[in-house]
Amino acid sequence: MVKMKGWLGQMGFNKNGGNINWFPGHMDAANRAIRRRLKLSDFVIEVRDARIPLSSANEDLQSMLCEKRRVIALNKKDLANPNIMHRWIRYFNSCKQECFPINAHSRSSVQKLLDIVEFKLKEVITREPTLLVMVVGVPNVGKSALINSIHQIASSRFPVQEKMKRATVGPLPGVTQDIVGYKIAHQPSIYVLDTPGVLVPSIPDIETALKLALAGSIKDSVVGEDRIVQYLLAVLNTRGTPLHWRHLIGRETEGLHHELDDKPEYNLKDLLPKRRKPPNRFDIYYIEDMVSEVQRTLCTTLSEFNGNLEDEGELEILIDQQFEALQTALKIPYKASEGRMMVSKKFLTLFRTGKLGPFILDDVPDTSDSAS
């Protein structure tokens, strides 16, 4: 695998802007409020994105978090590569940090997390009548989804408590802008504080910023979808990921292509889950075929590429070729920049919804402790 750091900033996806920073006014106020409340908290659930276990940490808060009872909840584990996850758990354990992969939408997964929290608070519970648990993390790592799952569990365990508000959940970063407390238990009273997602004011490492943007923690408009996808393609190519899809070359989805040819282009909305209506069988096959076509295209372009992936200039050439090939594969009729933008939007959606497969973008730090 090619090590990208060192020459990353010279590549085309960085030529139109230097460091990536997104720190709107509400984050500054929220950051101060979080620091004040952290001093009063008995326990912290630090939520990170399992696809970027290190990049999704708020470095400015780490010194305070390290002094608290804490568990690092690696959320969205269903989107992360399970073959690597055990190495990350071992790494965090070697750093004396409790780590637990979760799916915030899974009741059983969240229940196991709560079991850990209660175990860690066992000694404190006997002495304090009221305990405070804070949920912190950068934008869009799933804090509000976790809070809502905790609410559901709490309401079943403590049905006599008054009706609880649900936290706002959305696909865009920055949805939660206030610090709100929710009571989840009696005797002792345990309150969970849901906090806004807060980034550091300045992200010095361009690759960390691009990973955050790729995971949706930074608004796409701040970075640009084109720039984010260029980075993603660079990562996939240098890791050789498309070659794992070699079995798809030349294989057609049986009985579908003659029907799919009637559609002029792939519809981004087809990737969104249907909330009320049961999934349409044709739509499911249609999306599967689209994903296979994208994977075949990337595999073919990488297989036929004769350049040197360690040369950033030649890697840029490959990425430009892949953009053109993906536009054809996705049946996007637009030209030039419009077509490239549509490719970027659709490709990002495929990645973020896990259609391309599970990934972990961060590399496990190479330390003697974690390697042992």
GROMACS .gro file of C-alpha atoms in nm:
model
  372
    1MET     CA    1   0.000   0.000   0.000
    2VAL     CA    2   0.130   0.345  -0.090
    3LYS     CA    3   0.178   0.581   0.204
    4MET     CA    4  -0.008   0.896   0.104
    5LYS     CA    5   0.111   1.144   0.363
    6GLY     CA    6   0.404   1.354   0.256
    7TRP     CA    7   0.293   1.432  -0.097
    8LEU     CA    8  -0.081   1.451  -0.043
    9GLY     CA    9  -0.092   1.830  -0.039
   10GLN     CA   10   0.057   1.845  -0.389
   11MET     CA   11  -0.228   1.652  -0.548
   12GLY     CA   12  -0.507   1.802  -0.753
   13PHE     CA   13  -0.770   1.761  -0.485
   14ASN     CA   14  -0.582   2.013  -0.275
   15LYS     CA   15  -0.490   2.268  -0.541
   16ASN     CA   16  -0.811   2.469  -0.500
   17GLY     CA   17  -0.780   2.531  -0.129
   18GLY     CA   18  -0.526   2.483   0.145
   19ASN     CA   19  -0.621   2.362   0.490
   20ILE     CA   20  -0.984   2.267   0.545
   21ASN     CA   21  -1.152   2.430   0.843
   22TRP     CA   22  -1.518   2.448   0.943
   23PHE     CA   23  -1.587   2.617   1.274
   24PRO     CA   24  -1.913   2.817   1.259
   25GLY     CA   25  -2.006   3.049   1.543
   26HIS     CA   26  -2.227   2.804   1.729
   27MET     CA   27  -1.934   2.562   1.760
   28ASP     CA   28  -1.728   2.818   1.950
   29ALA     CA   29  -2.008   2.873   2.204
   30ALA     CA   30  -2.080   2.500   2.225
   31ASN     CA   31  -1.713   2.423   2.278
   32ARG     CA   32  -1.701   2.652   2.582
   33ALA     CA   33  -2.025   2.504   2.721
   34ILE     CA   34  -1.898   2.148   2.675
   35ARG     CA   35  -1.578   2.227   2.863
   36ARG     CA   36  -1.774   2.372   3.155
   37ARG     CA   37  -2.002   2.071   3.179
   38LEU     CA   38  -1.721   1.821   3.135
   39LYS     CA   39  -1.583   1.935   3.469
   40LEU     CA   40  -1.911   1.828   3.633
   41SER     CA   41  -1.964   1.500   3.448
   42ASP     CA   42  -1.917   1.159   3.611
   43PHE     CA   43  -1.870   0.970   3.288
   44VAL     CA   44  -1.815   1.047   2.918
   45ILE     CA   45  -1.923   0.853   2.613
   46GLU     CA   46  -1.699   0.981   2.335
   47VAL     CA   47  -1.859   0.885   2.005
   48ARG     CA   48  -1.630   0.842   1.707
   49ASP     CA   49  -1.687   0.719   1.353
   50ALA     CA   50  -1.565   0.357   1.329
   51ARG     CA   51  -1.439   0.428   0.976
   52ILE     CA   52  -1.200   0.695   1.111
   53PRO     CA   53  -1.126   0.598   1.474
   54LEU     CA   54  -0.846   0.853   1.513
   55SER     CA   55  -0.944   1.123   1.267
   56SER     CA   56  -1.287   1.162   1.429
   57ALA     CA   57  -1.139   1.248   1.770
   58ASN     CA   58  -1.163   1.608   1.885
   59GLU     CA   59  -0.799   1.666   1.978
   60ASP     CA   60  -0.874   1.987   2.168
   61LEU     CA   61  -1.087   1.793   2.419
   62GLN     CA   62  -0.860   1.490   2.463
   63SER     CA   63  -0.666   1.629   2.760
   64MET     CA   64  -0.993   1.679   2.950
   65LEU     CA   65  -1.143   1.349   2.836
   66CYS     CA   66  -0.839   1.152   2.947
   67GLU     CA   67  -0.901   1.270   3.302
   68LYS     CA   68  -1.260   1.140   3.306
   69ARG     CA   69  -1.413   0.795   3.325
   70ARG     CA   70  -1.468   0.735   2.957
   71VAL     CA   71  -1.557   0.484   2.691
   72ILE     CA   72  -1.486   0.545   2.323
   73ALA     CA   73  -1.791   0.429   2.126
   74LEU     CA   74  -1.691   0.351   1.767
   75ASN     CA   75  -2.026   0.410   1.599
   76LYS     CA   76  -2.134   0.299   1.251
   77LYS     CA   77  -1.952  -0.031   1.295
   78ASP     CA   78  -2.179  -0.173   1.025
   79LEU     CA   79  -1.998   0.054   0.777
   80ALA     CA   80  -1.649  -0.034   0.905
   81ASN     CA   81  -1.431  -0.325   0.794
   82PRO     CA   82  -1.487  -0.601   1.055
   83ASN     CA   83  -1.158  -0.769   0.959
   84ILE     CA   84  -0.964  -0.473   1.098
   85MET     CA   85  -1.183  -0.371   1.390
   86HIS     CA   86  -1.018  -0.612   1.637
   87ARG     CA   87  -0.682  -0.444   1.569
   88TRP     CA   88  -0.830  -0.108   1.663
   89ILE     CA   89  -0.975  -0.247   1.985
   90ARG     CA   90  -0.634  -0.391   2.070
   91TYR     CA   91  -0.470  -0.057   1.990
   92PHE     CA   92  -0.702   0.141   2.218
   93ASN     CA   93  -0.658  -0.116   2.493
   94SER     CA   94  -0.281  -0.073   2.464
   95CYS     CA   95  -0.336   0.300   2.517
   96LYS     CA   96  -0.542   0.227   2.831
   97GLN     CA   97  -0.857   0.353   2.659
   98GLU     CA   98  -1.184   0.161   2.682
   99CYS     CA   99  -1.321   0.110   2.331
  100PHE     CA  100  -1.647  -0.047   2.215
  101PRO     CA  101  -1.779  -0.070   1.856
  102ILE     CA  102  -2.152   0.002   1.827
  103ASN     CA  103  -2.438   0.055   1.588
  104ALA     CA  104  -2.639   0.339   1.742
  105HIS     CA  105  -2.954   0.216   1.565
  106SER     CA  106  -2.927  -0.131   1.722
  107ARG     CA  107  -3.097  -0.167   2.060
  108SER     CA  108  -2.883  -0.466   2.161
  109SER     CA  109  -2.563  -0.285   2.065
  110VAL     CA  110  -2.655   0.023   2.268
  111GLN     CA  111  -2.765  -0.194   2.561
  112LYS     CA  112  -2.418  -0.348   2.577
  113LEU     CA  113  -2.269   0.002   2.579
  114LEU     CA  114  -2.496   0.101   2.869
  115ASP     CA  115  -2.392  -0.212   3.056
  116ILE     CA  116  -2.030  -0.094   3.029
  117VAL     CA  117  -2.124   0.255   3.151
  118GLU     CA  118  -2.316   0.116   3.451
  119PHE     CA  119  -2.028  -0.116   3.538
  120LYS     CA  120  -1.781   0.171   3.525
  121LEU     CA  121  -2.008   0.382   3.748
  122LYS     CA  122  -2.075   0.103   3.996
  123GLU     CA  123  -1.856   0.249   4.271
  124VAL     CA  124  -1.981   0.604   4.221
  125ILE     CA  125  -2.348   0.498   4.218
  126THR     CA  126  -2.326   0.391   4.582
  127ARG     CA  127  -2.216   0.740   4.691
  128GLU     CA  128  -2.388   0.990   4.464
  129PRO     CA  129  -2.765   1.049   4.431
  130THR     CA  130  -2.730   1.211   4.089
  131LEU     CA  131  -2.488   1.120   3.811
  132LEU     CA  132  -2.414   1.294   3.485
  133VAL     CA  133  -2.309   1.118   3.164
  134MET     CA  134  -2.196   1.332   2.872
  135VAL     CA  135  -2.207   1.224   2.509
  136VAL     CA  136  -1.948   1.413   2.302
  137GLY     CA  137  -1.804   1.387   1.954
  138VAL     CA  138  -1.741   1.568   1.628
  139PRO     CA  139  -2.038   1.637   1.396
  140ASN     CA  140  -2.232   1.356   1.232
  141VAL     CA  141  -2.078   1.062   1.419
  142GLY     CA  142  -2.423   0.953   1.541
  143LYS     CA  143  -2.451   1.108   1.886
  144SER     CA  144  -2.820   1.195   1.853
  145ALA     CA  145  -2.904   0.850   1.715
  146LEU     CA  146  -2.729   0.701   2.018
  147ILE     CA  147  -2.923   0.929   2.254
  148ASN     CA  148  -3.254   0.824   2.097
  149SER     CA  149  -3.168   0.455   2.135
  150ILE     CA  150  -3.078   0.517   2.499
  151HIS     CA  151  -3.417   0.686   2.542
  152GLN     CA  152  -3.599   0.383   2.407
  153ILE     CA  153  -3.416   0.152   2.644
  154ALA     CA  154  -3.465   0.387   2.940
  155SER     CA  155  -3.838   0.426   2.877
  156SER     CA  156  -3.885   0.050   2.884
  157ARG     CA  157  -3.681   0.014   3.203
  158PHE     CA  158  -3.836   0.316   3.377
  159PRO     CA  159  -4.188   0.356   3.235
  160VAL     CA  160  -4.299   0.586   3.518
  161GLN     CA  161  -4.072   0.871   3.417
  162GLU     CA  162  -4.223   1.150   3.215
  163LYS     CA  163  -4.219   1.141   2.838
  164MET     CA  164  -3.876   1.224   2.701
  165LYS     CA  165  -3.787   1.443   2.407
  166ARG     CA  166  -3.616   1.284   2.109
  167ALA     CA  167  -3.290   1.425   1.983
  168THR     CA  168  -3.293   1.558   1.629
  169VAL     CA  169  -3.122   1.320   1.387
  170GLY     CA  170  -3.014   1.417   1.039
  171PRO     CA  171  -2.760   1.331   0.768
  172LEU     CA  172  -2.598   1.673   0.784
  173PRO     CA  173  -2.335   1.781   1.037
  174GLY     CA  174  -2.431   2.050   1.286
  175VAL     CA  175  -2.794   1.943   1.347
  176THR     CA  176  -2.769   1.956   1.728
  177GLN     CA  177  -2.683   2.309   1.837
  178ASP     CA  178  -2.781   2.306   2.206
  179ILE     CA  179  -2.677   2.106   2.509
  180VAL     CA  180  -2.983   1.923   2.637
  181GLY     CA  181  -3.013   1.688   2.934
  182TYR     CA  182  -3.225   1.370   2.937
  183LYS     CA  183  -3.306   1.167   3.246
  184ILE     CA  184  -3.256   0.798   3.180
  185ALA     CA  185  -3.275   0.642   3.528
  186HIS     CA  186  -3.401   0.682   3.887
  187GLN     CA  187  -3.231   0.601   4.217
  188PRO     CA  188  -2.973   0.718   4.146
  189SER     CA  189  -3.088   0.973   3.895
  190ILE     CA  190  -2.874   0.946   3.584
  191TYR     CA  191  -2.884   1.219   3.324
  192VAL     CA  192  -2.736   1.197   2.976
  193LEU     CA  193  -2.628   1.520   2.811
  194ASP     CA  194  -2.643   1.529   2.432
  195THR     CA  195  -2.400   1.789   2.299
  196PRO     CA  196  -2.348   1.954   1.961
  197GLY     CA  197  -2.080   1.815   1.736
  198VAL     CA  198  -1.771   2.031   1.770
  199LEU     CA  199  -1.458   2.032   1.555
  200VAL     CA  200  -1.127   2.192   1.640
  201PRO     CA  201  -1.098   2.555   1.521
  202SER     CA  202  -0.813   2.464   1.288
  203ILE     CA  203  -0.739   2.124   1.135
  204PRO     CA  204  -0.367   2.129   1.054
  205ASP     CA  205  -0.356   1.792   0.879
  206ILE     CA  206  -0.515   1.804   0.532
  207GLU     CA  207  -0.568   1.427   0.519
  208THR     CA  208  -0.752   1.423   0.852
  209ALA     CA  209  -0.977   1.701   0.723
  210LEU     CA  210  -1.052   1.510   0.403
  211LYS     CA  211  -1.140   1.197   0.600
  212LEU     CA  212  -1.377   1.400   0.817
  213ALA     CA  213  -1.535   1.545   0.505
  214LEU     CA  214  -1.566   1.200   0.351
  215ALA     CA  215  -1.744   1.071   0.661
  216GLY     CA  216  -1.979   1.372   0.655
  217SER     CA  217  -1.842   1.553   0.962
  218ILE     CA  218  -1.763   1.860   0.753
  219LYS     CA  219  -2.024   2.000   0.516
  220ASP     CA  220  -1.966   1.899   0.155
  221SER     CA  221  -2.000   2.261   0.043
  222VAL     CA  222  -1.699   2.359   0.256
  223VAL     CA  223  -1.467   2.115   0.079
  224GLY     CA  224  -1.645   2.036  -0.248
  225GLU     CA  225  -1.777   1.695  -0.349
  226ASP     CA  226  -1.530   1.673  -0.637
  227ARG     CA  227  -1.235   1.723  -0.403
  228ILE     CA  228  -1.367   1.467  -0.152
  229VAL     CA  229  -1.418   1.201  -0.419
  230GLN     CA  230  -1.073   1.262  -0.567
  231TYR     CA  231  -0.932   1.184  -0.225
  232LEU     CA  232  -1.149   0.873  -0.186
  233LEU     CA  233  -1.042   0.742  -0.528
  234ALA     CA  234  -0.678   0.810  -0.437
  235VAL     CA  235  -0.719   0.603  -0.120
  236LEU     CA  236  -0.897   0.317  -0.299
  237ASN     CA  237  -0.642   0.305  -0.580
  238THR     CA  238  -0.331   0.318  -0.362
  239ARG     CA  239  -0.475   0.045  -0.142
  240GLY     CA  240  -0.562  -0.167  -0.446
  241THR     CA  241  -0.922  -0.198  -0.326
  242PRO     CA  242  -1.083  -0.208  -0.676
  243LEU     CA  243  -0.877  -0.517  -0.760
  244HIS     CA  244  -1.078  -0.704  -0.496
  245TRP     CA  245  -1.377  -0.656  -0.726
  246ARG     CA  246  -1.205  -0.834  -1.016
  247HIS     CA  247  -1.463  -1.114  -1.011
  248LEU     CA  248  -1.721  -0.862  -1.134
  249ILE     CA  249  -1.542  -0.791  -1.462
  250GLY     CA  250  -1.739  -0.937  -1.749
  251ARG     CA  251  -2.016  -1.060  -1.521
  252GLU     CA  252  -2.363  -0.926  -1.588
  253THR     CA  253  -2.650  -0.929  -1.346
  254GLU     CA  254  -2.874  -1.196  -1.495
  255GLY     CA  255  -3.200  -1.087  -1.646
  256LEU     CA  256  -3.171  -0.723  -1.547
  257HIS     CA  257  -2.975  -0.523  -1.800
  258HIS     CA  258  -3.238  -0.531  -2.073
  259GLU     CA  259  -3.479  -0.373  -1.825
  260LEU     CA  260  -3.230  -0.124  -1.682
  261ASP     CA  261  -3.135   0.008  -2.024
  262ASP     CA  262  -3.472   0.181  -2.036
  263LYS     CA  263  -3.361   0.415  -1.756
  264PRO     CA  264  -3.153   0.713  -1.877
  265GLU     CA  265  -2.954   0.748  -1.553
  266TYR     CA  266  -2.925   0.614  -1.202
  267ASN     CA  267  -3.140   0.796  -0.949
  268LEU     CA  268  -2.967   0.907  -0.630
  269LYS     CA  269  -3.298   0.886  -0.441
  270ASP     CA  270  -3.310   0.511  -0.506
  271LEU     CA  271  -3.032   0.473  -0.248
  272LEU     CA  272  -3.237   0.624   0.033
  273PRO     CA  273  -3.424   0.379   0.257
  274LYS     CA  274  -3.798   0.357   0.205
  275ARG     CA  275  -3.963   0.449   0.535
  276ARG     CA  276  -4.325   0.365   0.478
  277LYS     CA  277  -4.344   0.152   0.166
  278PRO     CA  278  -4.184  -0.194   0.155
  279PRO     CA  279  -3.874  -0.205  -0.068
  280ASN     CA  280  -3.945  -0.253  -0.435
  281ARG     CA  281  -3.775  -0.568  -0.568
  282PHE     CA  282  -3.685  -0.396  -0.893
  283ASP     CA  283  -3.529  -0.101  -0.705
  284ILE     CA  284  -3.316  -0.337  -0.495
  285TYR     CA  285  -3.178  -0.514  -0.801
  286TYR     CA  286  -3.140  -0.179  -0.975
  287ILE     CA  287  -2.919  -0.042  -0.697
  288GLU     CA  288  -2.721  -0.367  -0.675
  289ASP     CA  289  -2.657  -0.349  -1.047
  290MET     CA  290  -2.548   0.013  -1.022
  291VAL     CA  291  -2.301  -0.074  -0.745
  292SER     CA  292  -2.163  -0.366  -0.944
  293GLU     CA  293  -2.122  -0.143  -1.249
  294VAL     CA  294  -1.930   0.115  -1.045
  295GLN     CA  295  -1.708  -0.153  -0.893
  296ARG     CA  296  -1.642  -0.311  -1.232
  297THR     CA  297  -1.552   0.028  -1.376
  298LEU     CA  298  -1.301   0.109  -1.102
  299CYS     CA  299  -1.149  -0.238  -1.120
  300THR     CA  300  -1.112  -0.222  -1.498
  301THR     CA  301  -0.956   0.125  -1.501
  302LEU     CA  302  -0.707   0.034  -1.228
  303SER     CA  303  -0.622  -0.302  -1.390
  304GLU     CA  304  -0.552  -0.134  -1.725
  305PHE     CA  305  -0.349   0.150  -1.572
  306ASN     CA  306   0.020   0.123  -1.656
  307GLY     CA  307   0.140   0.421  -1.455
  308ASN     CA  308   0.306   0.445  -1.116
  309LEU     CA  309   0.060   0.494  -0.830
  310GLU     CA  310   0.339   0.632  -0.612
  311ASP     CA  311   0.373   0.924  -0.854
  312GLU     CA  312   0.106   1.180  -0.763
  313GLY     CA  313   0.090   1.314  -1.117
  314GLU     CA  314   0.021   0.973  -1.266
  315LEU     CA  315  -0.230   0.894  -0.992
  316GLU     CA  316  -0.416   1.213  -1.086
  317ILE     CA  317  -0.431   1.094  -1.446
  318LEU     CA  318  -0.587   0.766  -1.335
  319ILE     CA  319  -0.843   0.948  -1.119
  320ASP     CA  320  -0.943   1.171  -1.413
  321GLN     CA  321  -0.989   0.859  -1.626
  322GLN     CA  322  -1.205   0.704  -1.354
  323PHE     CA  323  -1.427   1.011  -1.333
  324GLU     CA  324  -1.495   0.984  -1.707
  325ALA     CA  325  -1.556   0.609  -1.687
  326LEU     CA  326  -1.788   0.649  -1.388
  327GLN     CA  327  -1.991   0.909  -1.572
  328THR     CA  328  -2.054   0.652  -1.843
  329ALA     CA  329  -2.122   0.374  -1.593
  330LEU     CA  330  -2.371   0.589  -1.403
  331LYS     CA  331  -2.535   0.703  -1.731
  332ILE     CA  332  -2.491   1.070  -1.648
  333PRO     CA  333  -2.556   1.279  -1.962
  334TYR     CA  334  -2.406   1.604  -1.834
  335LYS     CA  335  -2.083   1.739  -1.973
  336ALA     CA  336  -1.755   1.856  -1.821
  337SER     CA  337  -1.785   2.002  -1.471
  338GLU     CA  338  -2.157   1.926  -1.438
  339GLY     CA  339  -2.099   1.559  -1.511
  340ARG     CA  340  -1.808   1.542  -1.270
  341MET     CA  341  -2.019   1.698  -0.995
  342MET     CA  342  -2.301   1.447  -1.048
  343VAL     CA  343  -2.051   1.159  -1.042
  344SER     CA  344  -1.912   1.294  -0.715
  345LYS     CA  345  -2.254   1.322  -0.549
  346LYS     CA  346  -2.362   0.973  -0.650
  347PHE     CA  347  -2.029   0.812  -0.565
  348LEU     CA  348  -2.024   0.977  -0.222
  349THR     CA  349  -2.373   0.845  -0.153
  350LEU     CA  350  -2.265   0.492  -0.245
  351PHE     CA  351  -1.970   0.514  -0.008
  352ARG     CA  352  -2.154   0.675   0.283
  353THR     CA  353  -2.443   0.428   0.272
  354GLY     CA  354  -2.201   0.133   0.271
  355LYS     CA  355  -2.300   0.015  -0.077
  356LEU     CA  356  -1.936  -0.012  -0.185
  357GLY     CA  357  -1.855  -0.224   0.119
  358PRO     CA  358  -1.717  -0.164   0.470
  359PHE     CA  359  -1.404   0.050   0.508
  360ILE     CA  360  -1.174   0.185   0.775
  361LEU     CA  361  -0.981   0.480   0.633
  362ASP     CA  362  -0.740   0.534   0.922
  363ASP     CA  363  -0.435   0.311   0.956
  364VAL     CA  364  -0.375   0.144   1.292
  365PRO     CA  365  -0.073   0.322   1.445
  366ASP     CA  366   0.237   0.106   1.424
  367THR     CA  367   0.341   0.088   1.787
  368SER     CA  368   0.517  -0.191   1.970
  369ASP     CA  369   0.227  -0.209   2.217
  370SER     CA  370  -0.042  -0.252   1.955
  371ALA     CA  371   0.169  -0.488   1.746
  372SER     CA  372   0.238  -0.725   2.031
   0.00000   0.00000   0.00000
